[in-house]
Each structure stands twice: as C-alpha cells, then as structure tokens.
PDB file of C-alpha atoms in Angstrom:
ATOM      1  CA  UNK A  81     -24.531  58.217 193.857  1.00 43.00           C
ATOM      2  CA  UNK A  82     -26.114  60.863 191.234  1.00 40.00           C
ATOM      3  CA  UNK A  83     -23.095  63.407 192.804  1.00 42.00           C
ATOM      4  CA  UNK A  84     -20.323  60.950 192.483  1.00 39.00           C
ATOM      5  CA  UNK A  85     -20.912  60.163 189.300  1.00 40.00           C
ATOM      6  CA  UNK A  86     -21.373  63.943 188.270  1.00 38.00           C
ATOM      7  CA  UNK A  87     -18.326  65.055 189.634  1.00 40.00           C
ATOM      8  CA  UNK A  88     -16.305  61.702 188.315  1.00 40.00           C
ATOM      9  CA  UNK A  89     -17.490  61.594 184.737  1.00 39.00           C
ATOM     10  CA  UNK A  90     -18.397  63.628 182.081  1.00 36.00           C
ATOM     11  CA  UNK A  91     -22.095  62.394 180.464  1.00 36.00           C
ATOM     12  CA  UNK A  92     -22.359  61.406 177.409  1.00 35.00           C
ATOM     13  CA  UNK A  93     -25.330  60.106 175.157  1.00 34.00           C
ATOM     14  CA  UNK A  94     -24.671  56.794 173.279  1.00 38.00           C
ATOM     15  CA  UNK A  95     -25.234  57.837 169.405  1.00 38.00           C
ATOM     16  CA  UNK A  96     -27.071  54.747 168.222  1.00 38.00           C
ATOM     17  CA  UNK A  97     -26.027  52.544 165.150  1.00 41.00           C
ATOM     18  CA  UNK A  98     -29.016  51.187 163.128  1.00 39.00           C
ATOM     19  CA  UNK A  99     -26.008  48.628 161.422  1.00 42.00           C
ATOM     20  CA  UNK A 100     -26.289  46.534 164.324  1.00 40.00           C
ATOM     21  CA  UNK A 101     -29.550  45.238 163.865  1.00 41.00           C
ATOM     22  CA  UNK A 102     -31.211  43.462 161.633  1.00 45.00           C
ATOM     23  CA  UNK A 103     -33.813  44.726 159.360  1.00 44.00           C
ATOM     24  CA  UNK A 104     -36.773  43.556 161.430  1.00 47.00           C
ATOM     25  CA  UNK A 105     -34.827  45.674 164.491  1.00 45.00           C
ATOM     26  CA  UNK A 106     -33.443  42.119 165.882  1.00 47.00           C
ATOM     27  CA  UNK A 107     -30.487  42.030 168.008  1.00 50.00           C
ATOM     28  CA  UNK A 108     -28.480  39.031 169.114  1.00 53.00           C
ATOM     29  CA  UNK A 109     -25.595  39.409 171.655  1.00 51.00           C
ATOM     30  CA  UNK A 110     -22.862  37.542 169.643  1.00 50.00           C
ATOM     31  CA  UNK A 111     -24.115  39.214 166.093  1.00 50.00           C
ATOM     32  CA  UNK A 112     -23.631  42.421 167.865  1.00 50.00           C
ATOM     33  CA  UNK A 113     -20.422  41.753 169.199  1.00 48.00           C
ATOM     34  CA  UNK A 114     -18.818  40.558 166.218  1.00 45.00           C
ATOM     35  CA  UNK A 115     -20.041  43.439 164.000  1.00 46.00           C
ATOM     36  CA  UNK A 116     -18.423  45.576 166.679  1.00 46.00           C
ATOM     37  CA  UNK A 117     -14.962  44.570 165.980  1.00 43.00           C
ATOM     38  CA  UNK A 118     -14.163  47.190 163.690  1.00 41.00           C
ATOM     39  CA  UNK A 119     -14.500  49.985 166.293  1.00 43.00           C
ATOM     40  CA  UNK A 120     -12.291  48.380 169.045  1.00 39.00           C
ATOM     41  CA  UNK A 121      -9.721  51.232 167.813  1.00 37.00           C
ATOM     42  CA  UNK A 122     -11.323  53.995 167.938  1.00 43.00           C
ATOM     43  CA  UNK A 123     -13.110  56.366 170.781  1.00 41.00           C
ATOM     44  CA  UNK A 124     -10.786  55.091 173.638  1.00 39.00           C
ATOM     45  CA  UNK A 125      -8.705  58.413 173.736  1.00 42.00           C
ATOM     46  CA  UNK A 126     -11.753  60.831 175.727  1.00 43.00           C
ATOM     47  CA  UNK A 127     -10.465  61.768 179.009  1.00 45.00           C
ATOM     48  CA  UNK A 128      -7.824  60.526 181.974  1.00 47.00           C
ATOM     49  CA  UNK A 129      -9.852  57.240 182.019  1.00 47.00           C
ATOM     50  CA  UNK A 130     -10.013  56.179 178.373  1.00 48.00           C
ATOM     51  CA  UNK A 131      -6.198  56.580 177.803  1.00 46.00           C
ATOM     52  CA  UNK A 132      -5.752  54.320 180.327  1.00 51.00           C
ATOM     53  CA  UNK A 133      -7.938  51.652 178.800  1.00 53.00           C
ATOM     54  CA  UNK A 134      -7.111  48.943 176.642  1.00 56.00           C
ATOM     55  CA  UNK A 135      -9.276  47.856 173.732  1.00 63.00           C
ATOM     56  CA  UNK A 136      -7.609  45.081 173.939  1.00 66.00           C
ATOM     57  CA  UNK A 137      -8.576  43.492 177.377  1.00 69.00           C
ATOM     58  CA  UNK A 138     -11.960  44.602 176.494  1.00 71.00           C
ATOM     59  CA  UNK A 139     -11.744  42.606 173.537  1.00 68.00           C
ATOM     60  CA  UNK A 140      -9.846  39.307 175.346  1.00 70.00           C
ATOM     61  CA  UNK A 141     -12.777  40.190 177.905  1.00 68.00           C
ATOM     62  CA  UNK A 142     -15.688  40.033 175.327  1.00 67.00           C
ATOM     63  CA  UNK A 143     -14.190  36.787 173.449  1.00 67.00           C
ATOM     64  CA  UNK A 144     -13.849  34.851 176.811  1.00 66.00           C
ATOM     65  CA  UNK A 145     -17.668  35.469 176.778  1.00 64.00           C
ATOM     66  CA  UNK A 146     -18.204  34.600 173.856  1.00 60.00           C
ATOM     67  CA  UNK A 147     -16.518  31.089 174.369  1.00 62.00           C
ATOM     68  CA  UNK A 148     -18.723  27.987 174.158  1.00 52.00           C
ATOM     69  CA  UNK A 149     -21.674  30.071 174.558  1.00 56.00           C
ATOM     70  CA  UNK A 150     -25.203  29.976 172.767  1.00 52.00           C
ATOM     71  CA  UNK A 151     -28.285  32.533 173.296  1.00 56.00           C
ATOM     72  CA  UNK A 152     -30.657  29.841 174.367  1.00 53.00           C
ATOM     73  CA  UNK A 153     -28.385  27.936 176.407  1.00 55.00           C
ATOM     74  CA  UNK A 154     -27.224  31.307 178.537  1.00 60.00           C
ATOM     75  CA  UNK A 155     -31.357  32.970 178.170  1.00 60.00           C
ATOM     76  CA  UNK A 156     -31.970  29.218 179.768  1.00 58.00           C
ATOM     77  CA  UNK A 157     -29.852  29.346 182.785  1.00 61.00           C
ATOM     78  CA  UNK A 158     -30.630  33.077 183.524  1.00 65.00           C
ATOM     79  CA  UNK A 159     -33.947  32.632 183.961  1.00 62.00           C
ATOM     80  CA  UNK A 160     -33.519  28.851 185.750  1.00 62.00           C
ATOM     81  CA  UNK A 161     -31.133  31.164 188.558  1.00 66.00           C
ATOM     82  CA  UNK A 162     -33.828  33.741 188.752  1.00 66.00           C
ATOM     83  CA  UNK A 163     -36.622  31.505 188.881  1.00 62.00           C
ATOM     84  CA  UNK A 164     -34.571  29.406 191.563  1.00 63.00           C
ATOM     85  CA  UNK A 165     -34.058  32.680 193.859  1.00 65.00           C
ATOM     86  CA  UNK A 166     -38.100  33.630 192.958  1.00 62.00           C
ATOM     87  CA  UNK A 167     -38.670  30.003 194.734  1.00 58.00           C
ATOM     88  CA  UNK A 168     -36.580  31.148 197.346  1.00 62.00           C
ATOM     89  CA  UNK A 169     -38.361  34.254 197.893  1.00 57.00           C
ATOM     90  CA  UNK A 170     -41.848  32.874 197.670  1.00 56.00           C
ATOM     91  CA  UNK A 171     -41.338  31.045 200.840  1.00 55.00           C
ATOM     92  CA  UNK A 172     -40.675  33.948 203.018  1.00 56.00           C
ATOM     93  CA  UNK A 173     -43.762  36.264 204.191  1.00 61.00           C
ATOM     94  CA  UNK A 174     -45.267  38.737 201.489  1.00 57.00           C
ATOM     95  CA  UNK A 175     -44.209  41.957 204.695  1.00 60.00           C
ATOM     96  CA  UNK A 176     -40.571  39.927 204.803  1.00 64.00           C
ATOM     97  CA  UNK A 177     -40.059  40.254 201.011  1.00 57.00           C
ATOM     98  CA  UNK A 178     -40.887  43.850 201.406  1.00 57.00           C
ATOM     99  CA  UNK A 179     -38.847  44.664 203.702  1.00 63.00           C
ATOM    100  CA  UNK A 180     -35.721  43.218 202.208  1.00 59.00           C
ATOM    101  CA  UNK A 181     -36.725  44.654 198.677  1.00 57.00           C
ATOM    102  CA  UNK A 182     -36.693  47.933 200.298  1.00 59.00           C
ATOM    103  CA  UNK A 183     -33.813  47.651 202.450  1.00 62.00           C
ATOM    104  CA  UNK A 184     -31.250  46.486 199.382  1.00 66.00           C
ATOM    105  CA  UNK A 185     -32.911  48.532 196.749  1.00 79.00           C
ATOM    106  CA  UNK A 186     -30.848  51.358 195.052  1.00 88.00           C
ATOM    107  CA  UNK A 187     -32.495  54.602 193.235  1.00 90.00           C
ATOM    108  CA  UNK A 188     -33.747  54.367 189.955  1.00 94.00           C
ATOM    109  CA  UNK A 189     -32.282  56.217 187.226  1.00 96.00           C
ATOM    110  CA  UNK A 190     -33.644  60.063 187.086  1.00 95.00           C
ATOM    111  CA  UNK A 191     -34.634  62.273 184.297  1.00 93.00           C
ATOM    112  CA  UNK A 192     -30.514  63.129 183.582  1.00 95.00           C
ATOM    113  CA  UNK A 193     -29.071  59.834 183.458  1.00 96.00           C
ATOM    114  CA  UNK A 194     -32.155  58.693 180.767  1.00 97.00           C
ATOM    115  CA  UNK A 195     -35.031  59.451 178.466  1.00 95.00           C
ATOM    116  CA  UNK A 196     -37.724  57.054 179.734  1.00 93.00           C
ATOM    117  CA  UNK A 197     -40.162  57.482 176.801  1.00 93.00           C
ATOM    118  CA  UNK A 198     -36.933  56.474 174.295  1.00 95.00           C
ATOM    119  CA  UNK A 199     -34.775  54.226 176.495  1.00 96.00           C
ATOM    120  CA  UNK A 200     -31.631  56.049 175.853  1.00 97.00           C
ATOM    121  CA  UNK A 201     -29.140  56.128 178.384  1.00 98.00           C
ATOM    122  CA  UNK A 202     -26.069  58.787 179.856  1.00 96.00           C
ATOM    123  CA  UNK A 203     -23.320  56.370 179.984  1.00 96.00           C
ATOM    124  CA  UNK A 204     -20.478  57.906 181.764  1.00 93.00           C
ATOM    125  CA  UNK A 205     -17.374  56.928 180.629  1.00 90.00           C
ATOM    126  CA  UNK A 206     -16.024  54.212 179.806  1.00 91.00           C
ATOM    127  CA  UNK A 207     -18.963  52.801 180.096  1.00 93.00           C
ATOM    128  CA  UNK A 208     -19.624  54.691 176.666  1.00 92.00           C
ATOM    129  CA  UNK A 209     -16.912  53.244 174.689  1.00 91.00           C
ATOM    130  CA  UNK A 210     -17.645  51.824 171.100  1.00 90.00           C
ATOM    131  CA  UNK A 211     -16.175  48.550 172.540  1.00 90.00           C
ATOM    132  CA  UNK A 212     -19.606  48.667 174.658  1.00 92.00           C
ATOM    133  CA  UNK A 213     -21.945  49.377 172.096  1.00 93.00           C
ATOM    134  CA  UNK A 214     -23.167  45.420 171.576  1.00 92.00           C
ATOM    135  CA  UNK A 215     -24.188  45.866 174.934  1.00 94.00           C
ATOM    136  CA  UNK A 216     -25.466  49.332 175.328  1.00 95.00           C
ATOM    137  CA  UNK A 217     -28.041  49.141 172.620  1.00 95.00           C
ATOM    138  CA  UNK A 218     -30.287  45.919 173.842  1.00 95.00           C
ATOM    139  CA  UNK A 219     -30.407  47.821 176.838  1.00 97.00           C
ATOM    140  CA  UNK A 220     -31.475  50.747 175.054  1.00 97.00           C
ATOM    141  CA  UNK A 221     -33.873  48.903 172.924  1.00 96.00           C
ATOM    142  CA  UNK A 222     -35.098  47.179 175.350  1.00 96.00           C
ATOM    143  CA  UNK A 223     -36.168  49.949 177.964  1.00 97.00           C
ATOM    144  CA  UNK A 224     -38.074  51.894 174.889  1.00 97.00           C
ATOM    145  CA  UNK A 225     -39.993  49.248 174.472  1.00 96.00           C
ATOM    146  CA  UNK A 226     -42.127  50.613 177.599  1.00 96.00           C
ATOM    147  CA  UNK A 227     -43.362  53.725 175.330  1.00 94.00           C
ATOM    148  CA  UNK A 228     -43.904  51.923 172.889  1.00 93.00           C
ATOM    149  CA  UNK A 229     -47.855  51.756 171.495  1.00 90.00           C
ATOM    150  CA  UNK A 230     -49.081  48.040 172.012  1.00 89.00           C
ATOM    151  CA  UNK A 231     -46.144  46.699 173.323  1.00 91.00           C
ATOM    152  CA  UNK A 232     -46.006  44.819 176.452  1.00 94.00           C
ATOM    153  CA  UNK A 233     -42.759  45.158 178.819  1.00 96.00           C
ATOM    154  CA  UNK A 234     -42.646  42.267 180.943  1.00 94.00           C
ATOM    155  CA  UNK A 235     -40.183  40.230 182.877  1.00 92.00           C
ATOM    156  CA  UNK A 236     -38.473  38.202 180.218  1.00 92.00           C
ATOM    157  CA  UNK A 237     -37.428  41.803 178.744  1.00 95.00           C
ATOM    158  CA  UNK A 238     -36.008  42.632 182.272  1.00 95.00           C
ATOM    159  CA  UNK A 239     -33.939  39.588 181.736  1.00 93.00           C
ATOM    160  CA  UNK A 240     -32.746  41.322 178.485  1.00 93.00           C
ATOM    161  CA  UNK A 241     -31.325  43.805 180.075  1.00 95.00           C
ATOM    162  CA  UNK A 242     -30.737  41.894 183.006  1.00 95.00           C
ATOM    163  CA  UNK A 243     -27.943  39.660 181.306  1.00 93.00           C
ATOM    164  CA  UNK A 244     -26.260  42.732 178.992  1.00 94.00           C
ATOM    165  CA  UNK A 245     -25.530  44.994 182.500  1.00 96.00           C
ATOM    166  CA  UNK A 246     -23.776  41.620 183.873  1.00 93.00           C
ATOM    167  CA  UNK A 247     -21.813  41.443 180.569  1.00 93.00           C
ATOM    168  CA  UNK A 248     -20.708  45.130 180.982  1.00 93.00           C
ATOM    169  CA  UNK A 249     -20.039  44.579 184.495  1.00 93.00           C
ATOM    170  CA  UNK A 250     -17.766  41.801 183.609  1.00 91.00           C
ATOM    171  CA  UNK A 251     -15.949  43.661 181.212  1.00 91.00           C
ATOM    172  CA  UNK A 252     -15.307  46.458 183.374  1.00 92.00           C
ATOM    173  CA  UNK A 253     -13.983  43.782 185.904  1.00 91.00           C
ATOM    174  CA  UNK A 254     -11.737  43.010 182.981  1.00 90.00           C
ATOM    175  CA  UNK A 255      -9.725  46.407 183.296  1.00 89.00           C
ATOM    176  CA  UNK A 256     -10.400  46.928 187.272  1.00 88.00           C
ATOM    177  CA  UNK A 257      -6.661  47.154 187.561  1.00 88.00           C
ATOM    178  CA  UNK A 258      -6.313  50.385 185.916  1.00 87.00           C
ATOM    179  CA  UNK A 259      -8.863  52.286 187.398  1.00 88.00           C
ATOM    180  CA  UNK A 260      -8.775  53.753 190.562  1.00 90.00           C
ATOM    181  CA  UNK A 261     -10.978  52.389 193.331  1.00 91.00           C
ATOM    182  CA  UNK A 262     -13.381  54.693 193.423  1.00 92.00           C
ATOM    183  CA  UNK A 263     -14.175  55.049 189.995  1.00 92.00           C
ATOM    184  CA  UNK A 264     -14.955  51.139 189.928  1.00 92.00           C
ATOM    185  CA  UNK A 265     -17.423  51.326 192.685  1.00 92.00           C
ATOM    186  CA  UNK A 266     -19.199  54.517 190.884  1.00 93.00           C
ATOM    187  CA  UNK A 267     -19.383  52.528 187.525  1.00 94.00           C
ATOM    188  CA  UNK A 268     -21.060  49.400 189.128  1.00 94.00           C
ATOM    189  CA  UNK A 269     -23.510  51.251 191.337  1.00 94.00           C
ATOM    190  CA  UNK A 270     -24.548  53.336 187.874  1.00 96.00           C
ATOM    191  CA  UNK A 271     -24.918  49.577 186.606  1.00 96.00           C
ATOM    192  CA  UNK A 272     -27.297  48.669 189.188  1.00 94.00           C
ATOM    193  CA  UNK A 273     -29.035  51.386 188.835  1.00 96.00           C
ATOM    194  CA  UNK A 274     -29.919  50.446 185.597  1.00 97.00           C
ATOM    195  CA  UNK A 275     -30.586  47.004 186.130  1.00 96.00           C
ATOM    196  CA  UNK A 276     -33.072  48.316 189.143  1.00 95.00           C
ATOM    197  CA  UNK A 277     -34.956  50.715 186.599  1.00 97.00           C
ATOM    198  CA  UNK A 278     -35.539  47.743 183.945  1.00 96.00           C
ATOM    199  CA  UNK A 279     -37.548  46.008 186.452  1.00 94.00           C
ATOM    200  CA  UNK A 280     -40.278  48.508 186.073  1.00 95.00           C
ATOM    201  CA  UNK A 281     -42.749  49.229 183.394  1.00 95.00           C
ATOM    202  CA  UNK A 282     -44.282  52.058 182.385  1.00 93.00           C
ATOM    203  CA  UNK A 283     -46.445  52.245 184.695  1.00 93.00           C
ATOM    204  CA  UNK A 284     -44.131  51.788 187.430  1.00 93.00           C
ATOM    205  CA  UNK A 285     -45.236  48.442 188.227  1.00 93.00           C
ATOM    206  CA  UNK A 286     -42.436  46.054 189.101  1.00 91.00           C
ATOM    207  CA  UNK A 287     -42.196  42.977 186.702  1.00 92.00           C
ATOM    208  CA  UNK A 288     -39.112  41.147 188.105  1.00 84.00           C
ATOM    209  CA  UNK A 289     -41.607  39.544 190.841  1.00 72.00           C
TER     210      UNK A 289
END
C-alpha cells in the first residue's frame, strides 16, 4: 500500500494551527469545524486531484455531519457499537480472536508516513486539504499523547481518533465521484492504516481490546 500511495501522491506534512484549540489545548469536533470555515477557499488548487475538488461538497459534507449532532451523544454511541462488537468478540476463543485479528489486520503506519514521538502525520493529498484540518489535528493530538511524560494513552483516546478517520472517510465519500477509482481505494486503506496504528500505545501494546 506504502508504493501505491508513493507513486499516487505527493506527501505532505500538515502545518499545525494552535487557533484551533483552546487555551488549555482542548479540541471539540464542531468548535473545530466551524473555526475552519474561513479556509474552505484556499489550498484546493495543489495538483491534478485538488483542482478537481470542490470545497464546496466538502463543506455540504461536513454540515450534514454536523446536523442534529452533540459530542456526548455521538462519543456515547461510538463506544456503545464498540463495546457491542467487544461482547461479540469475547464469546469466541482467545486463539479464534487471534486469528481473525491477524488475518484482517493492515500495516501500521512506518517511520515516512509519521513521527511517532510527535503524532504528526504525511497526509497525501487531499487528504491534506485545509477543509480537513478539524479533523487532522485530534488525530494528531491525540497520537502524541503516547510520548508524552505522564500521560496515559488508552482506549477511549483510540476512540478519538477512531471517530475523526470515519469523519474523513465520509467526507472523502462525499467527492468519490471525481476521483478515479484507484485513488479512492489508496486514500481509505491510508485511513485504516491510521486508525490500526491508534490502537497501540507506546509500548506497542494494543488498547482497542
């Protein structure tokens, strides 16, 4: 997947703006979205790709989420669904758990696509457009949080990031129409990819399970 990606997308690191959090480093999902308005014009013109792109179905895409949605409410049932398929998994065999883990799981992100001991990210394009950002820097956030002296990265930070790859998966589902076929299946495989490596800690000890 590493290749495809290489030869599909040009890298780029996600420059980080400290104006969308609060002073105690606090993020929300909806805060972060609506301070992000202001750059749904700009940094959509990079590359084949981009042009193509619309800020504005990423933007139609973002509000639909935003519809009739609190934190709590979605944190709630995220973690009710993943508890509910934990349950699930608890009543196979410890070997048959394995086995399946093993069998579906992709590779983990390697030392190109992010800097473990800071938690920032390559984000090929257009997974690094501005429009992205609310979504790019929990992740982000989140992941350092491993490095980080007395901190403790456990599964309800997995969840985190858990619930802001599904958002960027959703908007790229949003513009699937206008990118070729391939390209779609490269940017959701980097997706999972990410979502795999925020189920470890720093220790490389899963916390998902």
């Amino acid at each position: 997947m590493a290749t495809v990606l290489t030869a599909m997308f040009a890298i780029t690191v996600a420059n980080a703006d400290d104006g969308l959090f609060d002073t105690d480093g606090a993020s929300t999902v909806a805060g972060d979205i609506l301070e992000s308005r202001g750059d749904l014009a700009e940094g959509l013109g990079r590359g084949a790709v981009l042009r193509s792109l619309s800020a504005k179905r990423f933007q139609e895409a973002i509000d639909k989420q935003l519809e009739n949605r609190k934190e709590s409410v979605e944190l709630y049932y995220d973690i009710k669904q993943l508890r509910e398929e934990q349950l699930k998994e608890d009543r196979m065999s410890a070997s048959d758990r394995m086995k399946i883990a093993n069998k579906q799981k992709p590779d983990r992100l390697n030392e190109n696509q992010i800097k473990r001991d800071t938690g920032e990210i390559y984000w090929p394009e257009p997974l690094d457009s501005p429009v992205l950002e609310p979504y790019r820097r929990p992740i982000e956030k989140t992941l350092a949080k491993r490095h980080q002296p007395n901190a403790e990265y456990r599964e309800f930070d997995f969840i985190k990031v858990h619930r802001m790859v599904k958002r960027m998966e959703e908007a790229i589902d949003s513009i699937r129409d206008e990118l070729d076929v391939r390209e779609l299946v490269a940017l959701k495989d980097y997706l999972v990819q990410i979502d795999y490596e925020a189920r470890f800690d720093s220790k490389n000890n899963r916390v998902d399970f």
